Amino acid sequence: RRGARSDGFALPFNNDSVFPVKSFNVAVDEAVELKLKSRNAVLFGVPENDLEEDLAAVRRLVTIACNDKIDRVKPSEILYCFRDGPRVDEQPRFLKVCCVTSQVKQTFINFINKVAKHASNLPLRARPDLTYQQRENGRKLREKLSELSAADHFINYQKSAIFCKTSKERVFSLYA
């Protein structure tokens, strides 16, 4: 019988509409990786030294006094952290920081970036832990934005698209 398989599942007659197995596996892998990274932040600029463990250093960072009314992270909400990335010259490797929840992760990122903005002597920067595909999409969008008039356009990373600031119309999308 056309469209039948030996395991009893029927396939559509039009093979073009069948979701390719490789694409399905990639999509599942991406979803699993996104879930695993949902509570992680990447922290740049924390010196590597033997005097203080990285977890203690990160927990100490979140207790820094800040004049702004900004949400804070409790040191106990940072579960663990570890160094990642290659060693380049004397540059410190980045830290992956795992928080209790994704909301705590976002609060942590906002806090670190706000503190670093006001304290010029702190070369810190934090961002979400992105998958390889998300980083590639960001590179493509920034490349396309540089081709357009950057003053008139902005990137919406969640929608993987570039929009016009005045009309709010989508100008470019990775998944049109």
Coordinates of C-alpha atoms in Angstrom, one line a residue:
R1 CA 0.0 0.0 0.0
R2 CA 1.4 3.4 -0.9
G3 CA 2.5 5.6 2.0
A4 CA 2.5 2.7 4.5
R5 CA 5.6 1.8 6.5
S6 CA 6.5 -1.5 8.1
D7 CA 6.1 0.0 11.6
G8 CA 2.4 0.8 10.9
F9 CA 2.8 4.6 10.6
A10 CA 1.4 6.1 7.4
L11 CA 3.5 8.6 5.5
P12 CA 2.0 11.4 3.4
F13 CA 1.9 10.7 -0.3
N14 CA 3.7 14.0 -1.1
N15 CA 7.3 13.4 0.1
D16 CA 8.0 17.1 -0.2
S17 CA 5.8 17.7 2.9
V18 CA 7.7 15.2 5.1
F19 CA 9.9 16.9 7.6
P20 CA 13.5 15.8 6.9
V21 CA 14.9 13.6 9.6
K22 CA 18.2 15.6 9.7
S23 CA 16.3 18.8 10.1
F24 CA 14.1 17.3 12.8
N25 CA 17.1 16.0 14.7
V26 CA 18.8 19.4 14.5
A27 CA 15.6 21.1 15.7
V28 CA 15.4 18.7 18.7
D29 CA 19.1 19.2 19.5
E30 CA 18.7 23.0 19.4
A31 CA 15.6 22.8 21.7
V32 CA 17.5 20.7 24.2
E33 CA 20.5 23.0 24.1
L34 CA 18.2 26.0 24.6
K35 CA 16.6 24.4 27.6
L36 CA 20.0 23.6 29.1
K37 CA 21.3 27.1 28.6
S38 CA 18.1 28.9 29.7
R39 CA 19.5 29.5 33.3
N40 CA 23.1 30.3 32.1
A41 CA 24.8 33.6 31.7
V42 CA 28.3 34.3 30.3
L43 CA 30.4 36.7 32.3
F44 CA 33.4 38.4 30.7
G45 CA 36.2 40.3 32.5
V46 CA 36.6 38.5 35.8
P47 CA 40.4 37.9 36.4
E48 CA 41.7 34.4 36.8
N49 CA 43.6 34.0 40.0
D50 CA 44.5 31.3 42.5
L51 CA 43.5 33.5 45.5
E52 CA 39.7 33.2 45.1
E53 CA 37.5 30.6 43.6
D54 CA 35.4 31.8 40.7
L55 CA 32.1 31.1 42.4
A56 CA 33.1 33.1 45.4
A57 CA 34.2 36.0 43.1
V58 CA 30.9 36.0 41.2
R59 CA 28.9 35.9 44.5
R60 CA 31.0 38.8 45.8
L61 CA 30.3 40.7 42.6
V62 CA 26.5 40.6 43.1
T63 CA 26.9 42.2 46.5
I64 CA 28.6 45.3 45.1
A65 CA 26.8 48.5 46.2
C66 CA 25.0 50.3 43.4
N67 CA 23.3 53.7 43.6
D68 CA 20.6 52.8 41.1
K69 CA 17.3 51.2 42.1
I70 CA 18.0 47.9 40.4
D71 CA 16.9 44.4 41.1
R72 CA 19.6 42.3 42.8
V73 CA 20.5 38.7 42.8
K74 CA 21.2 36.9 46.1
P75 CA 24.6 35.1 46.2
S76 CA 22.8 31.9 47.0
E77 CA 20.8 32.1 43.7
I78 CA 24.1 31.5 41.8
L79 CA 24.5 27.7 41.8
Y80 CA 27.9 27.2 40.1
C81 CA 30.2 28.7 37.5
F82 CA 33.1 27.5 35.4
R83 CA 35.7 28.9 33.1
D84 CA 35.3 28.1 29.4
G85 CA 36.9 29.1 26.1
P86 CA 40.5 29.1 25.0
R87 CA 43.4 30.8 26.8
V88 CA 44.5 33.8 24.7
D89 CA 47.6 35.7 25.9
E90 CA 46.9 37.1 29.4
Q91 CA 43.2 37.6 28.8
P92 CA 40.9 35.9 31.4
R93 CA 38.7 33.2 30.0
F94 CA 34.9 33.8 30.3
L95 CA 32.8 32.4 33.0
K96 CA 29.6 30.4 32.5
V97 CA 27.3 31.2 35.4
C98 CA 24.4 29.0 36.3
C99 CA 21.5 30.6 38.2
V100 CA 18.5 29.1 39.9
T101 CA 16.0 30.3 37.3
S102 CA 16.0 32.0 33.9
Q103 CA 14.5 35.1 35.6
V104 CA 17.4 35.3 38.1
K105 CA 19.8 34.9 35.1
Q106 CA 18.2 38.0 33.4
T107 CA 18.4 39.9 36.7
F108 CA 22.1 38.9 37.1
I109 CA 22.9 40.1 33.5
N110 CA 21.1 43.4 34.0
F111 CA 22.8 44.0 37.3
I112 CA 26.3 43.2 36.1
N113 CA 26.0 45.4 33.0
K114 CA 24.5 48.3 35.0
V115 CA 27.3 48.1 37.5
A116 CA 30.0 47.9 34.8
K117 CA 28.4 50.9 33.0
H118 CA 28.7 53.1 36.1
A119 CA 32.1 51.8 37.3
S120 CA 34.6 52.5 34.6
N121 CA 37.3 50.5 36.4
L122 CA 35.3 47.3 36.1
P123 CA 35.8 45.7 32.6
L124 CA 32.8 43.4 33.2
R125 CA 30.2 42.4 30.7
A126 CA 27.4 39.8 30.9
R127 CA 25.1 38.2 28.3
P128 CA 22.9 35.2 28.0
D129 CA 24.6 31.9 27.2
L130 CA 23.6 31.4 23.5
T131 CA 23.7 28.4 21.3
Y132 CA 26.0 28.2 18.3
Q133 CA 22.9 28.8 16.0
Q134 CA 21.9 31.9 18.0
R135 CA 25.4 33.3 17.8
E136 CA 25.5 32.7 14.0
N137 CA 22.1 34.3 13.5
G138 CA 23.3 37.3 15.5
R139 CA 26.4 37.6 13.3
K140 CA 24.2 37.4 10.1
L141 CA 21.8 40.0 11.4
R142 CA 24.6 42.4 12.4
E143 CA 26.2 41.9 9.0
K144 CA 23.0 42.7 7.2
L145 CA 22.3 45.7 9.5
S146 CA 25.7 47.1 8.5
E147 CA 24.7 47.0 4.9
L148 CA 21.5 48.9 5.6
S149 CA 21.3 52.3 7.1
A150 CA 21.9 51.4 10.8
A151 CA 20.4 54.7 12.0
D152 CA 17.0 53.8 10.5
H153 CA 16.9 50.1 11.5
F154 CA 17.1 47.9 14.6
I155 CA 17.5 44.2 15.2
N156 CA 14.9 42.1 17.0
Y157 CA 16.9 39.0 18.0
Q158 CA 13.9 37.0 19.3
K159 CA 12.3 37.4 15.8
S160 CA 15.6 37.0 14.0
A161 CA 14.7 40.0 11.9
I162 CA 15.6 43.7 11.2
F163 CA 12.9 46.3 11.5
C164 CA 12.5 49.9 10.4
K165 CA 12.4 52.2 13.4
T166 CA 9.9 54.6 12.0
S167 CA 7.4 52.3 10.3
K168 CA 8.1 49.2 12.4
E169 CA 8.0 47.1 9.2
R170 CA 10.2 44.1 8.9
V171 CA 13.0 44.8 6.4
F172 CA 14.9 41.6 6.6
S173 CA 14.4 38.2 8.3
L174 CA 16.5 35.1 8.5
Y175 CA 13.4 32.9 8.3
A176 CA 11.1 34.8 5.9

